[in-house]
Amino acid sequence: MTGRRIMTAEDIRRATIRISHEIVEKHAGTGGLALVGIQRRGVPLARRLAASIRDNEGVDIPVGALDITFYRDDLSLVAQQPIVKGTDIAFDLNGKTIVLVDDVLYTGRTIRAAMDALIDYGRPQAIRLAVLVDRGHRELPIRADHVGKNVPTSREEVVKVTLEEVDGDDAVEIERRPGLAAVGGTAA
Amino acid sequence: MSAGSERPEGAIEAPAAAPAHWAHRHLLDVDALTRPDIELVMRTADEMHDVLERPIPKVPALRGLGVTILFYEASTRTRVSFEVAAKNLSADVVNIAAASSSVSKGESLVDTVRTVEALGADMLVIRHSVSGAPYLAAEIFSGSVLNGGDGWHAHPSQALLDLYTLRSRLPGGLLEGRKVVILGDVLHSRVARSNVWTLTAMGADLWICGPSTLLRGFEAWAARGAAGRRFTVTSDAGAALQDADAVMALRIQKERMASGLLPSLREYAARYGLTNERLRAARPDAIVMHPGPMNEGVEIAADVAAGPRSMVTDQVHNGVAVRMALLYLLAGTRRTEAGA
């Protein structure tokens, strides 16, 4: 069960602050900027980034939550229908620059689904991607604009992100894939 | 968003803090559903309701799946509702309006189901005037069967959309202890039979009311009871409506009405018709529902049906969301059996 810890709570905090600076820098300000977290652990991460931007810039930028369940391309492969966790985008994203936020970037399929889902809500000016961990093994031509930590992994490993808001503590660990279990928590 | 935890001790034995994964391949009736199952349908329907609010109410969840709608009985809203629901999920929909023929029912049904399957249906929505027909279809069909109403027996998607509509209007979505009245021709009503299961499972204080000739069997059902279920049967409309939180009027099914059950429709309307005057006994915020189609002036007065308490159009709208949820959940189990 215990894996190798690759980020501590302190590492996550620093990475979040750095990414929040990068987002504002790349966008050259906060006007028309919005964050959308991908359910489930992308959502608290997006909120943390927004809080950090508020601390740095004194501006509140809109934060949304996106559930990509209906857009997954592996619905025919998973054992049971995933539980839908809910989309909550309370702002108009037409013309905005949307930064998608997720915990782990792996095959890129989640992000592909998230872009499809997002576009059903409107036409953003641009979509960018911020992730806490990029573990490689892309299966689609997708890359992140902002990365907390690049971690070389093998496909037999699982990157497990825990966040205080969801799991009670902040950490990123790598463990060997325990059979076919451990689905759901760590995003692909 | 309905809470998945916090389940009070209910009528149905629910494994504590069940992860609520859907395990049913078919939806033939609601009596096989546990309370966590019902909660999962409601929660998923909430999400589908949000999808319906979007500019383009369509998601690709069931892309590539064939849904065949096979109705042996007249229907507008249920059939169209299932069709819209399946299309909103990007399924490929085939409609078969099998006007009831003189062909011997058992055999023709089996043949038709085999044909439909050979034509590529993954899910089959079936309505039939013979109770139990969807069970027969489920025995031979390799995909999922959804009962769109069979005889007097069951109408599970209607019961679930009625529940969804009720919950949308009750504080916290809780039916616990709420007085819900089903008024009218329950004898011939599959809607009533399915609603008895879901409403009592969710803790409602359920009252069934109608002329005694149209209550046959329900007294015995209520007397047999079940632990924790509250279920009262009466012919006294006044007692039933007193302090009611919700009233569901049922259609007087003239086409199923053998002579002698009612003296006349007029007498029925006078004694049991849902009028504003009668509704004064109910709670001031009580809601009125009707599964449709309505005989206005018989079981429900026109001004009640179109009045501020009426949830009739909400029921239709919610029906699409609930059926999307059902199709979505059932599609998962179909693949579990086929794939894994």
Short mmCIF file of C-alpha atoms in Angstrom, two decimals, chain B residues 164-307:
data_model
loop_
_atom_site.label_atom_id
_atom_site.label_comp_id
_atom_site.label_asym_id
_atom_site.label_seq_id
_atom_site.Cartn_x
_atom_site.Cartn_y
_atom_site.Cartn_z
CA TYR B 164 -37.85 12.83 -8.87
CA THR B 165 -40.55 15.47 -9.32
CA LEU B 166 -41.70 15.11 -5.71
CA ARG B 167 -38.17 15.39 -4.41
CA SER B 168 -37.55 18.51 -6.48
CA ARG B 169 -40.34 20.23 -4.55
CA LEU B 170 -39.70 18.99 -1.03
CA PRO B 171 -37.15 20.62 1.28
CA GLY B 172 -33.92 18.62 1.13
CA GLY B 173 -35.54 16.27 -1.37
CA LEU B 174 -36.76 14.19 1.56
CA LEU B 175 -40.02 12.26 1.48
CA GLU B 176 -39.64 11.03 5.04
CA GLY B 177 -43.06 11.37 6.70
CA ARG B 178 -44.55 13.40 3.84
CA LYS B 179 -48.14 12.57 3.09
CA VAL B 180 -48.50 11.56 -0.53
CA VAL B 181 -51.92 10.62 -1.90
CA ILE B 182 -52.60 8.52 -4.98
CA LEU B 183 -56.16 9.26 -5.95
CA GLY B 184 -58.24 7.46 -8.54
CA ASP B 185 -58.29 4.24 -10.49
CA VAL B 186 -55.50 2.34 -8.81
CA LEU B 187 -56.94 -1.05 -9.74
CA HIS B 188 -56.00 -0.70 -13.40
CA SER B 189 -52.92 1.38 -12.75
CA ARG B 190 -49.39 0.15 -13.27
CA VAL B 191 -48.29 3.65 -12.31
CA ALA B 192 -49.87 3.25 -8.88
CA ARG B 193 -48.35 -0.19 -8.31
CA SER B 194 -44.83 0.98 -9.10
CA ASN B 195 -45.29 4.18 -7.13
CA VAL B 196 -46.30 2.21 -4.02
CA TRP B 197 -42.85 0.60 -4.05
CA THR B 198 -40.73 3.69 -4.56
CA LEU B 199 -42.70 6.09 -2.36
CA THR B 200 -42.87 3.75 0.62
CA ALA B 201 -39.23 2.79 0.14
CA MET B 202 -38.32 6.46 0.46
CA GLY B 203 -40.30 6.80 3.66
CA ALA B 204 -43.39 8.65 2.45
CA ASP B 205 -46.67 8.34 4.33
CA LEU B 206 -48.57 6.93 1.38
CA TRP B 207 -52.35 7.06 1.04
CA ILE B 208 -54.23 5.27 -1.69
CA CYS B 209 -57.74 6.56 -2.29
CA GLY B 210 -60.58 5.70 -4.67
CA PRO B 211 -63.94 3.97 -4.84
CA SER B 212 -63.72 0.61 -3.12
CA THR B 213 -64.36 -1.20 -6.42
CA LEU B 214 -61.12 0.31 -7.74
CA LEU B 215 -59.04 -0.54 -4.66
CA ARG B 216 -59.30 -4.31 -4.88
CA GLY B 217 -56.14 -6.00 -3.73
CA PHE B 218 -54.58 -2.84 -2.33
CA GLU B 219 -56.11 -3.26 1.15
CA ALA B 220 -54.55 -6.69 1.39
CA TRP B 221 -51.24 -5.27 0.17
CA ALA B 222 -51.36 -2.52 2.79
CA ALA B 223 -52.36 -4.95 5.53
CA ARG B 224 -49.54 -7.31 4.58
CA GLY B 225 -47.32 -4.29 4.80
CA ALA B 226 -43.59 -4.34 5.25
CA ALA B 227 -41.37 -3.21 8.05
CA GLY B 228 -41.15 0.55 8.15
CA ARG B 229 -43.46 1.16 5.20
CA ARG B 230 -46.42 3.47 5.75
CA PHE B 231 -49.30 2.70 3.47
CA THR B 232 -53.00 3.45 4.07
CA VAL B 233 -55.93 2.55 1.83
CA THR B 234 -59.23 4.42 2.07
CA SER B 235 -62.35 5.34 0.12
CA ASP B 236 -62.69 8.59 2.03
CA ALA B 237 -61.26 11.34 -0.16
CA GLY B 238 -61.56 13.90 2.63
CA ALA B 239 -59.45 11.86 5.01
CA ALA B 240 -56.90 11.12 2.32
CA LEU B 241 -56.47 14.75 1.27
CA GLN B 242 -56.33 16.15 4.82
CA ASP B 243 -52.92 17.83 5.24
CA ALA B 244 -51.53 16.11 2.15
CA ASP B 245 -48.15 17.28 0.85
CA ALA B 246 -48.75 15.92 -2.63
CA VAL B 247 -51.66 14.46 -4.57
CA MET B 248 -51.25 12.28 -7.60
CA ALA B 249 -54.47 11.93 -9.60
CA LEU B 250 -54.75 8.89 -11.84
CA ARG B 251 -56.63 8.63 -15.08
CA ILE B 252 -59.94 6.80 -15.09
CA GLN B 253 -59.05 4.16 -17.65
CA LYS B 254 -62.23 3.89 -19.59
CA GLU B 255 -60.66 1.43 -22.02
CA ARG B 256 -59.90 -0.98 -19.21
CA MET B 257 -63.11 -0.42 -17.30
CA ALA B 258 -65.32 -3.48 -17.17
CA SER B 259 -68.91 -2.49 -16.61
CA GLY B 260 -70.05 -2.25 -13.03
CA LEU B 261 -66.95 -0.86 -11.38
CA LEU B 262 -68.27 2.68 -11.45
CA PRO B 263 -71.87 3.87 -11.54
CA SER B 264 -70.89 6.73 -13.85
CA LEU B 265 -68.00 9.04 -14.63
CA ARG B 266 -70.09 11.90 -13.36
CA GLU B 267 -70.53 10.30 -9.99
CA TYR B 268 -66.83 9.56 -9.86
CA ALA B 269 -66.01 13.19 -10.62
CA ALA B 270 -68.40 14.36 -7.93
CA ARG B 271 -66.94 12.11 -5.24
CA TYR B 272 -63.27 11.80 -6.14
CA GLY B 273 -62.47 14.41 -8.80
CA LEU B 274 -59.53 16.56 -7.74
CA THR B 275 -60.94 20.08 -7.48
CA ASN B 276 -59.61 23.24 -5.88
CA GLU B 277 -62.35 22.95 -3.31
CA ARG B 278 -61.23 19.48 -2.30
CA LEU B 279 -57.60 20.60 -2.26
CA ARG B 280 -58.36 23.11 0.48
CA ALA B 281 -57.97 20.26 2.95
CA ALA B 282 -54.41 19.68 1.74
CA ARG B 283 -51.42 21.69 2.91
CA PRO B 284 -51.25 25.18 1.38
CA ASP B 285 -48.08 24.31 -0.54
CA ALA B 286 -49.29 20.89 -1.65
CA ILE B 287 -48.45 19.90 -5.20
CA VAL B 288 -50.60 18.10 -7.75
CA MET B 289 -49.31 15.50 -10.17
CA HIS B 290 -50.84 13.41 -12.93
CA PRO B 291 -49.05 10.86 -15.09
CA GLY B 292 -51.21 11.78 -18.09
CA PRO B 293 -53.07 11.64 -20.30
CA MET B 294 -55.66 13.56 -18.28
CA ASN B 295 -59.43 13.38 -18.47
CA GLU B 296 -60.06 16.92 -17.38
CA GLY B 297 -63.34 17.26 -15.57
CA VAL B 298 -63.28 13.61 -14.49
CA GLU B 299 -60.36 12.75 -12.22
CA ILE B 300 -58.93 16.26 -12.23
CA ALA B 301 -60.57 19.66 -12.72
CA ALA B 302 -59.20 21.70 -15.61
CA ASP B 303 -58.29 24.64 -13.36
CA VAL B 304 -56.33 22.33 -11.05
CA ALA B 305 -54.51 20.71 -13.95
CA ALA B 306 -53.43 24.11 -15.25
CA GLY B 307 -53.15 25.76 -11.84
#
